[in-house]
Short mmCIF file of C-alpha atoms and ligand atoms in Angstrom, two decimals:
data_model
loop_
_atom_site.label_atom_id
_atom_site.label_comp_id
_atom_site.label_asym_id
_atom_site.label_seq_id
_atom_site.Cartn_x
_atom_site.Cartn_y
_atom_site.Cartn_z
CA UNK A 3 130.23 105.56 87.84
CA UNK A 4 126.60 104.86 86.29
CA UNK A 5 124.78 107.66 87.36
CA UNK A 6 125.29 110.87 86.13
CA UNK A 7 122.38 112.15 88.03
CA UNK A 8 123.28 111.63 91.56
CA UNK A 9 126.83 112.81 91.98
CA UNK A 10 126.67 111.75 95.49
CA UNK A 11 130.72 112.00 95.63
CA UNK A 12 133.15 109.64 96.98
CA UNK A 13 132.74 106.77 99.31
CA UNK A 14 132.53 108.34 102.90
CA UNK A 15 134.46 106.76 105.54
CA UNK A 16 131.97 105.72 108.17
CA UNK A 17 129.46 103.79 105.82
CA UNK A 18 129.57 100.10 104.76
CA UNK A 19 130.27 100.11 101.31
CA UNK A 20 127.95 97.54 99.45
CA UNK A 21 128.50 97.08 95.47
CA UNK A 22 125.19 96.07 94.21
CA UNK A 23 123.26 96.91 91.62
CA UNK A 24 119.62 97.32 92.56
CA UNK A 25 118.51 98.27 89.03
CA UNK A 26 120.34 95.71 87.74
CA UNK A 27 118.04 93.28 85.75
CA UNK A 28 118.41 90.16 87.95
CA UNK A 29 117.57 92.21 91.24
CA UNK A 30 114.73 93.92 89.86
CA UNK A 31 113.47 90.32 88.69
CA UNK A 32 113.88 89.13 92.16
CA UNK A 33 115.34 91.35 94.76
CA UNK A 34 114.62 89.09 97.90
CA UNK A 35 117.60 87.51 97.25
CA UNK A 36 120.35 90.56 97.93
CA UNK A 37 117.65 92.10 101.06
CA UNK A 38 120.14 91.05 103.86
CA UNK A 39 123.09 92.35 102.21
CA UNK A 40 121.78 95.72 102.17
CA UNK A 41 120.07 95.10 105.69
CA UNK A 42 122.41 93.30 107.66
CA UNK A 43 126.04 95.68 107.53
CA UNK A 44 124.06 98.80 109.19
CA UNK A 45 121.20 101.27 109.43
CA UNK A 46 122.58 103.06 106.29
CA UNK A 47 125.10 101.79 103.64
CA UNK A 48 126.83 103.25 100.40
CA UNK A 49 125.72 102.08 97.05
CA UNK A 50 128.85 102.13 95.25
CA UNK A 51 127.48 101.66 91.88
CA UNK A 52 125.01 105.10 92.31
CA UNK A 53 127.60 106.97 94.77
CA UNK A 54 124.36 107.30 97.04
CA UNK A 55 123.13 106.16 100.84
CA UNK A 56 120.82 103.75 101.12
CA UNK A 57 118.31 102.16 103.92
CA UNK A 58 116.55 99.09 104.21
CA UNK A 59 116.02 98.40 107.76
CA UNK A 60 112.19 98.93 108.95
CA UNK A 61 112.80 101.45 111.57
CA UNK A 62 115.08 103.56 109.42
CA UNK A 63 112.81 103.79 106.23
CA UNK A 64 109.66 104.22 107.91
CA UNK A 65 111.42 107.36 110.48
CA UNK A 66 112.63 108.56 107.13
CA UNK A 67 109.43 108.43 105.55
CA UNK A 68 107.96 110.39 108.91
CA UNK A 69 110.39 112.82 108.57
CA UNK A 70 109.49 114.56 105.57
CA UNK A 71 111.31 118.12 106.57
CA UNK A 72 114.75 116.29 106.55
CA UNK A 73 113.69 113.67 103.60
CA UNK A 74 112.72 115.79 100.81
CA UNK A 75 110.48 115.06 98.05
CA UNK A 76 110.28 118.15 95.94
CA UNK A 77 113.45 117.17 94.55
CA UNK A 78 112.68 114.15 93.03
CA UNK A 79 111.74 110.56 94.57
CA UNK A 80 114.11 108.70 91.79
CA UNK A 81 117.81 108.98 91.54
CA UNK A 82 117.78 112.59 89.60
CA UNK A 83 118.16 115.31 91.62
CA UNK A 84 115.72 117.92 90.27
CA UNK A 85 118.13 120.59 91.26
CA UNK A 86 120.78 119.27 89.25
CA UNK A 87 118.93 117.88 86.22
CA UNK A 88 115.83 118.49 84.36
CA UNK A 89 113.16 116.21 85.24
CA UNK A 90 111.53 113.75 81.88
CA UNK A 91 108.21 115.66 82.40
CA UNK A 92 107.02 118.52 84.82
CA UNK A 93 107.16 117.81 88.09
CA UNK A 94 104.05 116.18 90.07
CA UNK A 95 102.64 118.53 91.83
CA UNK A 96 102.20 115.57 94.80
CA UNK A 97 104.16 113.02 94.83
CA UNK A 98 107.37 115.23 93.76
CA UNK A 99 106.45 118.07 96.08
CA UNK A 100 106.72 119.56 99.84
CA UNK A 101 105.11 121.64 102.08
CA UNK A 102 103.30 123.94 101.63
CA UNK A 103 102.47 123.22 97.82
CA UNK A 104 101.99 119.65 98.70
CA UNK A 105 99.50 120.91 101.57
CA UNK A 106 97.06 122.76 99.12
CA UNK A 107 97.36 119.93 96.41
CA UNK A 108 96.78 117.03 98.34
CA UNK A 109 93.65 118.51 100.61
CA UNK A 110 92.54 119.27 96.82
CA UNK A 111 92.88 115.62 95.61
CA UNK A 112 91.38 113.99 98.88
CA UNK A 113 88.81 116.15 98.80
CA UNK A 114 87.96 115.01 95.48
CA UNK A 115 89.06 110.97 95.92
CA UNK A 116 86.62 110.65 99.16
CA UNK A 117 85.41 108.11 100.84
CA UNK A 118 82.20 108.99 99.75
CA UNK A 119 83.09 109.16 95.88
CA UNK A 120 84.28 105.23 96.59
CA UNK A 121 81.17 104.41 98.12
CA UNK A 122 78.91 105.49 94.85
CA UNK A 123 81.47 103.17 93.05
CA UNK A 124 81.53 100.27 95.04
CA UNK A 125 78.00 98.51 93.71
CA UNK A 126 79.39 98.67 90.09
CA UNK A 127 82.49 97.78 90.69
CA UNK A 128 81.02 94.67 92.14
CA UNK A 129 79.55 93.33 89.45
CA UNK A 130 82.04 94.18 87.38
CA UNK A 131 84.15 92.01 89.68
CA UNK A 132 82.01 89.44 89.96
CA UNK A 133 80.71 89.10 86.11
CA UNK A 134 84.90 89.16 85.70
CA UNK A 135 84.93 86.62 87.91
CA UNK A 136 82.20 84.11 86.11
CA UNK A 137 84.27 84.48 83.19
CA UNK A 138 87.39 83.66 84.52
CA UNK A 139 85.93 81.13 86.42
CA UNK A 140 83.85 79.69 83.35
CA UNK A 141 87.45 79.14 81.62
CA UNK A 142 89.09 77.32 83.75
CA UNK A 143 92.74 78.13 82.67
CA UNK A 144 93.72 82.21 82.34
CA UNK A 145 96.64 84.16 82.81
CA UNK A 146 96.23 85.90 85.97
CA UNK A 147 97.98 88.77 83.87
CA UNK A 148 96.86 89.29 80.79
CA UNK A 149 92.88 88.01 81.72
CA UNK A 150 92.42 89.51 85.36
CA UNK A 151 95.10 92.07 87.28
CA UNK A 152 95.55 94.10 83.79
CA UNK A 153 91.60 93.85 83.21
CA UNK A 154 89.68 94.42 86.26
CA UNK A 155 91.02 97.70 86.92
CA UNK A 156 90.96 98.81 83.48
CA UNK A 157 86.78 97.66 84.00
CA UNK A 158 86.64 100.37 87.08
CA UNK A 159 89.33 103.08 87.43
CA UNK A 160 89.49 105.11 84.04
CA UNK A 161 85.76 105.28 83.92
CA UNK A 162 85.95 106.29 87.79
CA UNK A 163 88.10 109.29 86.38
CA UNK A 164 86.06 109.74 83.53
CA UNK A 165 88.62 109.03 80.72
CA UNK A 166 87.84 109.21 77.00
CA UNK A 167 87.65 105.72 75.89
CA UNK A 168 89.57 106.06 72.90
CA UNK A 169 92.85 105.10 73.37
CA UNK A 170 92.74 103.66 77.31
CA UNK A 171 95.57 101.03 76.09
CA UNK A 172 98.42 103.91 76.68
CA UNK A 173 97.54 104.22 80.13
CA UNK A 174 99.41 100.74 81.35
CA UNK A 175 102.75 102.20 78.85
CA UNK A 176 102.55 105.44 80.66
CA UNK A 177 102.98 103.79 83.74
CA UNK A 178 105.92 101.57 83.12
CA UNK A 179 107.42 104.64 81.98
CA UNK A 180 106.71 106.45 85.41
CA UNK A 181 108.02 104.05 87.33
CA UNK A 182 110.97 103.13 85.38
CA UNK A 183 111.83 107.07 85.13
CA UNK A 184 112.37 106.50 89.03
CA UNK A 185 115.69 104.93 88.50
CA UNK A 186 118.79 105.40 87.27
CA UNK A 187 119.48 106.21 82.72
CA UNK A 188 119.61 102.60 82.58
CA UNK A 189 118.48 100.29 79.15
CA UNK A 190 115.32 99.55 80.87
CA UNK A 191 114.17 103.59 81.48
CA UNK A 192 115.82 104.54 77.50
CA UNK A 193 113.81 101.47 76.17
CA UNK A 194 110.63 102.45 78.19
CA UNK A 195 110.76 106.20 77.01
CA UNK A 196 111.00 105.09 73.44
CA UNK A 197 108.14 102.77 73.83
CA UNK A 198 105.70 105.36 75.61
CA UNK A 199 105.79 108.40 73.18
CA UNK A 200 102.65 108.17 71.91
CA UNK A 201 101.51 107.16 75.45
CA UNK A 202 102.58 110.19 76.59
CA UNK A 203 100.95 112.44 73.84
CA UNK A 204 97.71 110.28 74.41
CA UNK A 205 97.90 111.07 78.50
CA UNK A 206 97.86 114.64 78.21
CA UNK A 207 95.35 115.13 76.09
CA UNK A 208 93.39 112.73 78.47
CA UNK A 209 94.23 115.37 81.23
CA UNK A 210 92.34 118.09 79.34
CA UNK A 211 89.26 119.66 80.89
CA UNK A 212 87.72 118.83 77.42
CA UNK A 213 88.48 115.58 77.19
CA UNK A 214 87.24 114.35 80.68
CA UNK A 215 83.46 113.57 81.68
CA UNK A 216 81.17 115.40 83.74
CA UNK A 217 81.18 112.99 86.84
CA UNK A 218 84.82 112.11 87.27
CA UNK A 219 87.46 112.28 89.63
CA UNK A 220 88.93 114.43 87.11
CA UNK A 221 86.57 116.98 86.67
CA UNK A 222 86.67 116.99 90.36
CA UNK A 223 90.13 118.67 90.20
CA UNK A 224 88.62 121.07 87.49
CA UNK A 225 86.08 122.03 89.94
CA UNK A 226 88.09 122.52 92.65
CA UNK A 227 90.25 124.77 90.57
CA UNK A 228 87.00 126.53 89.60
CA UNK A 229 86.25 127.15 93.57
CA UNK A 230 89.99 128.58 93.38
CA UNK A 231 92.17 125.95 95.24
CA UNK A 232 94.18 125.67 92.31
CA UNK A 233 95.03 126.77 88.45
CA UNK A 234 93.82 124.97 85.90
CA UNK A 235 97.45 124.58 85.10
CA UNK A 236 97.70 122.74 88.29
CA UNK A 237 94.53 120.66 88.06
CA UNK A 238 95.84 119.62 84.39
CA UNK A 239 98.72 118.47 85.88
CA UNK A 240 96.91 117.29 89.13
CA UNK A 241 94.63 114.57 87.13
CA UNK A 242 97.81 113.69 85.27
CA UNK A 243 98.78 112.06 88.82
CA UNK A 244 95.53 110.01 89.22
CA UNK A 245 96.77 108.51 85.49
CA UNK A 246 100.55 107.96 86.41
CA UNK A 247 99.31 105.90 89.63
CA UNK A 248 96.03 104.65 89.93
CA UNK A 249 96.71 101.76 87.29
CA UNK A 250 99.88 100.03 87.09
CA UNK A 251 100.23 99.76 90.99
CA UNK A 252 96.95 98.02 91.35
CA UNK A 253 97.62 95.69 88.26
CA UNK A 254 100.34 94.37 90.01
CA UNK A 255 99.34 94.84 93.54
CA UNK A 256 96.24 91.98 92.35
CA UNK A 257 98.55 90.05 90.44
CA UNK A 258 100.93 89.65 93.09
CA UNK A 259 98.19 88.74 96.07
CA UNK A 260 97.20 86.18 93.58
CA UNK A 261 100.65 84.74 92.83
CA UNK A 262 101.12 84.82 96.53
CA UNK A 263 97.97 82.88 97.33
CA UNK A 264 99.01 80.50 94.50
CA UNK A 265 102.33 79.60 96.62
CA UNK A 266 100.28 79.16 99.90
CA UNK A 267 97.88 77.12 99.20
CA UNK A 268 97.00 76.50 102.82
CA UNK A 269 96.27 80.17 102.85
CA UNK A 270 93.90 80.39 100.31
CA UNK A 271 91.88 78.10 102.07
CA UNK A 272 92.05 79.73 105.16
CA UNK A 273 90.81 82.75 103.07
CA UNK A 274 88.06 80.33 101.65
CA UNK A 275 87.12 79.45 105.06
CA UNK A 276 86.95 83.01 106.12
CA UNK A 277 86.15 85.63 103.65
CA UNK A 278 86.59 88.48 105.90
CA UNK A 279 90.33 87.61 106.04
CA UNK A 280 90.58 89.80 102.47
CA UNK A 281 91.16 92.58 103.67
CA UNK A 282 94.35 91.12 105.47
CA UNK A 283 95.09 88.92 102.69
CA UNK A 284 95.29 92.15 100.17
CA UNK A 285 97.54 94.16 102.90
CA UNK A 286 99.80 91.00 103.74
CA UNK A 287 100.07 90.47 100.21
CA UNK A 288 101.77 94.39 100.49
CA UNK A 289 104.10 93.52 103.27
CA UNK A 290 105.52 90.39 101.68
CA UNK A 291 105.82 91.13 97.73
CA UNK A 292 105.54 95.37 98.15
CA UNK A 293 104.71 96.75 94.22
CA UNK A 294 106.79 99.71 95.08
CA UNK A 295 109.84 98.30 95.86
CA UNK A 296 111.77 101.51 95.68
CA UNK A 297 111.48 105.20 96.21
CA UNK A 298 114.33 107.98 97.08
CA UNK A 299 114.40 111.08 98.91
CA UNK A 300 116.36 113.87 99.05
CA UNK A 301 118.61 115.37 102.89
CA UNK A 302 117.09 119.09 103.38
CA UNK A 303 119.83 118.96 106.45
CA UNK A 304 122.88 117.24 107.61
CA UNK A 305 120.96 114.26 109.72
CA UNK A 306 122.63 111.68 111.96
CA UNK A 307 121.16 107.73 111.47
CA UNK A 308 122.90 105.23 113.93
CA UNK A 309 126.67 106.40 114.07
CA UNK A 310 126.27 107.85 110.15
CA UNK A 311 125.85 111.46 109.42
CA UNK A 312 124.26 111.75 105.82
CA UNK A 313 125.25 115.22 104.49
CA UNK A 314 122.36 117.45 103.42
CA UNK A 315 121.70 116.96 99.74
CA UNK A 316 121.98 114.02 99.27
CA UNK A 317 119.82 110.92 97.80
CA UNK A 318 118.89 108.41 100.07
CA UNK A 319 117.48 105.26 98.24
CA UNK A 320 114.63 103.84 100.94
CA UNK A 321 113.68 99.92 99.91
CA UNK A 322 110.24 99.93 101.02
CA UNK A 323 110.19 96.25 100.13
CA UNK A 324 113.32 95.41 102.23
CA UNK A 325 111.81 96.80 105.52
CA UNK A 326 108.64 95.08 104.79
CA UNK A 327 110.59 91.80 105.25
CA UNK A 328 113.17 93.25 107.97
CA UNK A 329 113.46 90.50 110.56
CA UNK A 330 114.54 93.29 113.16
CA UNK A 331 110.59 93.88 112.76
CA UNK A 332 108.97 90.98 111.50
CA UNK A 333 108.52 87.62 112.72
CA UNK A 334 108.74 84.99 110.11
CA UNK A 335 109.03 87.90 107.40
CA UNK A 336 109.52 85.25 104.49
CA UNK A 337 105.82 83.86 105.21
CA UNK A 338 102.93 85.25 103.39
CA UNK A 339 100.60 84.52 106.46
CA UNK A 340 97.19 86.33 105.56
CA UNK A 341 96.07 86.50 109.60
CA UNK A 342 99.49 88.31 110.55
CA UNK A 343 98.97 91.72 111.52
CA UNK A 344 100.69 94.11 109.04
CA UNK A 345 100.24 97.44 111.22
CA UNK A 346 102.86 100.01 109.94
CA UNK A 347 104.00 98.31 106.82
CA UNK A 348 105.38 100.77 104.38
CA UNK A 349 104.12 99.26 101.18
CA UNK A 350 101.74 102.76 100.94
CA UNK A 351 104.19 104.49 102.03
CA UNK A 352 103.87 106.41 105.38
CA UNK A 353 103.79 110.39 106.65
CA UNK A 354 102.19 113.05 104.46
CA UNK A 355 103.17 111.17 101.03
CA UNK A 356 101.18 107.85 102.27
CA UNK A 357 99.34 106.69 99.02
CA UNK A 358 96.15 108.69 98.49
CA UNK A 359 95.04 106.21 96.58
CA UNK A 360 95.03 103.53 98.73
CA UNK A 361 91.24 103.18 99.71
CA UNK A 362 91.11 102.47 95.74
CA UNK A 363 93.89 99.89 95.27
CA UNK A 364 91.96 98.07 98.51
CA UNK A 365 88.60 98.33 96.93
CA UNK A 366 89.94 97.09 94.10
CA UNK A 367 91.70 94.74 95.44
CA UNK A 368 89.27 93.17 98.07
CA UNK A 369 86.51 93.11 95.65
CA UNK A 370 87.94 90.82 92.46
CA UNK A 371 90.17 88.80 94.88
CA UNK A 372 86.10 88.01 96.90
CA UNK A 373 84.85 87.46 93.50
CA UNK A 374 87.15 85.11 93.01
CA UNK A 375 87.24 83.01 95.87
CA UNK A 376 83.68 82.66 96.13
CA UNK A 377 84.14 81.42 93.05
CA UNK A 378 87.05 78.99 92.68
CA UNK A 379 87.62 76.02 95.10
CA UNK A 380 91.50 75.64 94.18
CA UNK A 381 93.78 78.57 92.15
CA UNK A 382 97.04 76.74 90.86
CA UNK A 383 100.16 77.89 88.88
CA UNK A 384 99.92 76.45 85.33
CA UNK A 385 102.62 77.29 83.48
CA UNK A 386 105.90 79.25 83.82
CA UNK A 387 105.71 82.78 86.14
CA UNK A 388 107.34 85.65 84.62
CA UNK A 389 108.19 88.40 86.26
CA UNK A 390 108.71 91.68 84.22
CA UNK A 391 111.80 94.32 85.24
CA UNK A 392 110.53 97.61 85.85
CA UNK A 393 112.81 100.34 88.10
CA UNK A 394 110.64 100.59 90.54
CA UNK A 395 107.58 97.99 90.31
CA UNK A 396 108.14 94.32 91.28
CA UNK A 397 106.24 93.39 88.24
CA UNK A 398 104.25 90.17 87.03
CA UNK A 399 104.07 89.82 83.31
CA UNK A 400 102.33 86.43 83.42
CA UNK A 401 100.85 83.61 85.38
CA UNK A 402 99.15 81.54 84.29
CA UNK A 403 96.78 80.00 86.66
CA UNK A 404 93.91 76.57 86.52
CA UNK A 405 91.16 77.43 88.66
CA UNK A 406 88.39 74.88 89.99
CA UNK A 407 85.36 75.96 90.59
CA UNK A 408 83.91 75.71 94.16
CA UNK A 409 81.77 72.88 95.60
C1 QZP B 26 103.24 107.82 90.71
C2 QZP B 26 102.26 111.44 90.30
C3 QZP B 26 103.74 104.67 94.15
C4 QZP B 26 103.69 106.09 93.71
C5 QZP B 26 105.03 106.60 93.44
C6 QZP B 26 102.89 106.23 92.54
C7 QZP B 26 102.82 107.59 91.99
C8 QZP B 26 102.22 108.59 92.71
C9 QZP B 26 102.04 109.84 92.17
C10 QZP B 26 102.47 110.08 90.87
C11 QZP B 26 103.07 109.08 90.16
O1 QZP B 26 101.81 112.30 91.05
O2 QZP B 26 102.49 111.61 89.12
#
């Protein structure tokens, strides 16, 4: 057995039994591969390796994701079972919580992340796009990496929040660390905990009401705790969320709309030829290559899914990326086709946990990926893509890309 954590027990006898290792390396690099042998045996099957149920049909993950009185969250959405085993860091009070907690925190954080707070930003981050963009465009050969997904929202998000400067660099370790933490005690989580000590020292003094400016997202969750919504325990721990997402899941929600429009080129000329198509581009790019592959949930209840029953307690791994590319729901799912409709992909999620942050990753996204194309007549792969194994992420860690510019 490799987990310690989950303790699911023995194989039941009414579940296919599948032996894969979905935080083994090779998966992780490229899980597309092993999708229809999780998929295809039934609605939910038995991960051997993790002694834990598993789903990766559409309908099933997204009714799971719905159902957030039967599919806990407060107990963890990675393979340790808060009730069993202490958590790496305090609980988030959001993503790792249910009602009525998550209620009261998450009114508190949309109030705070609203609409209207993204439309003061959107003019800068504009021209930060676009004067990105001339770079870029200016050198002719970049790693879409390294010189754009891991820069542009570095350019917009932490001053958005109202970070310190000093010592911004953690913030992409920190991340890696969150998202590896979702998975099993594997080499890749050890090595990533190592590697992100001083990350984490450096992101919670970031959190401090001291350390944030007077205009930020972050102070936002100060004030609110200053109106009484929360503590300022809680709102410490509150803008600690805003750090552990907002970064790394843009970085390589860009990179991978950009490696995806590299591999269709007839694609990015159909976004060329009609500019409004970003906004379906960005959420396609979702569907087909989903950031978060990965997320688990815990059984408040006994439940019944197609002829299984699924005691109560247990962890349910839901493959987010699997039921974006379900053919039982998709039609051509292996084609990045940006005029598709995506409606109900799960690649933010779905139900009361649905990415709060996903009016920023779109901004984002939509505005360097405009910037760009206005830009560039032709993007092309220049060199060899690698990808980079995270627990959770489908990661880019380079790709390098020649752009032309346009006509
Ligand atoms: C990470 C937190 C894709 C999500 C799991 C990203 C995420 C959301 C919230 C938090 C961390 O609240 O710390």
């Amino acid at each position: 057995m490799k987990n310690a954590e989950a303790k699911g027990g023995i194989a039941p006898l009414d579940v296919p039994i599948i032996d894969i290792d979905p935080f083994a390396t090779e998966f992780l690099l490229d899980p597309y591969p092993n999708h229809d042998a999780l998929r295809d045996p039934g609605p939910v099957v038995w991960l051997s390796q993790y002694e834990i149920y598993a789903m990766a049909r559409f309908e099933e993950v997204r009714s799971a994701l719905l159902d957030h009185e039967t599919f806990l969250s407060g107990r963890g959405v990675g393979l340790s079972d808060f009730a069993k085993q202490e958590p790496w860091r305090p609980p988030s009070l959001l993503l790792e919580a249910d009602p009525p907690l998550h209620e009261r925190t998450r009114a508190i954080m949309q109030s705070v992340v609203s609409p209207a707070s993204l439309k003061r930003l959107e003019p800068v981050w504009k021209l930060r796009a676009e004067s990105l963009a001339d770079d870029l465009v200016t050198r002719g050969r970049f790693d879409a990496v390294a010189d754009l997904s891991e820069v542009y929202p570095m350019l917009v998000f932490p001053d958005a929040v109202g970070l310190m400067e000093d010592g911004r660099e953690h913030l992409l370790v920190y991340a890696a660390t969150v998202f590896n933490a979702f998975g099993p005690q594997n080499d890749l989580l050890a090595e990533s905990l190592v590697a992100a000590r001083d990350a984490a020292v450096w992101v919670a003094r970031a959190c401090k009401r001291e350390n944030l400016c007077k205009s930020g997202w972050g102070m936002g969750v100060y004030e609110a705790a200053d109106s009484g919504a929360c503590t300022p325990e809680e709102a410490e721990r509150l803008v600690r969320s805003l750090l552990s997402a907002g970064v790394d899941t843009t970085v390589n929600g860009i990179a991978t709309t950009i490696h995806a429009l590299t591999q269709f080129p007839d694609q990015w000329k159909k976004l060329r030829d009609n500019p409004r198509l970003v906004r379906r581009a960005v959420e396609e790019s979702l569907r087909w290559d989903s950031t978060v592959q990965t997320f688990f949930r815990t059984t408040s209840r006994d439940v019944r899914i197609g002829g299984v029953v699924i005691p109560e307690h247990s962890k349910v791994l839901l493959f987010l990326g699997a039921a974006n590319r379900d053919p039982r729901k998709w039609d051509r799912p292996d084609a990045f086709d940006i005029a598709r409709s995506t409606s109900g992909h799960v690649g933010f999620g779905a139900g009361i946990h649905q990415c709060l942050g996903q009016m920023i990753a779109r901004l984002e996204s939509q505005l360097i990926l405009t910037a760009l194309m206005e830009r560039c007549g032709s993007i092309k792969i220049a060199g060899p893509v690698r990808r980079r194994a995270n627990n959770t992420l489908h990661a880019v860690e380079s790709l390098p890309v020649v752009v032309s510019p346009s006509s």
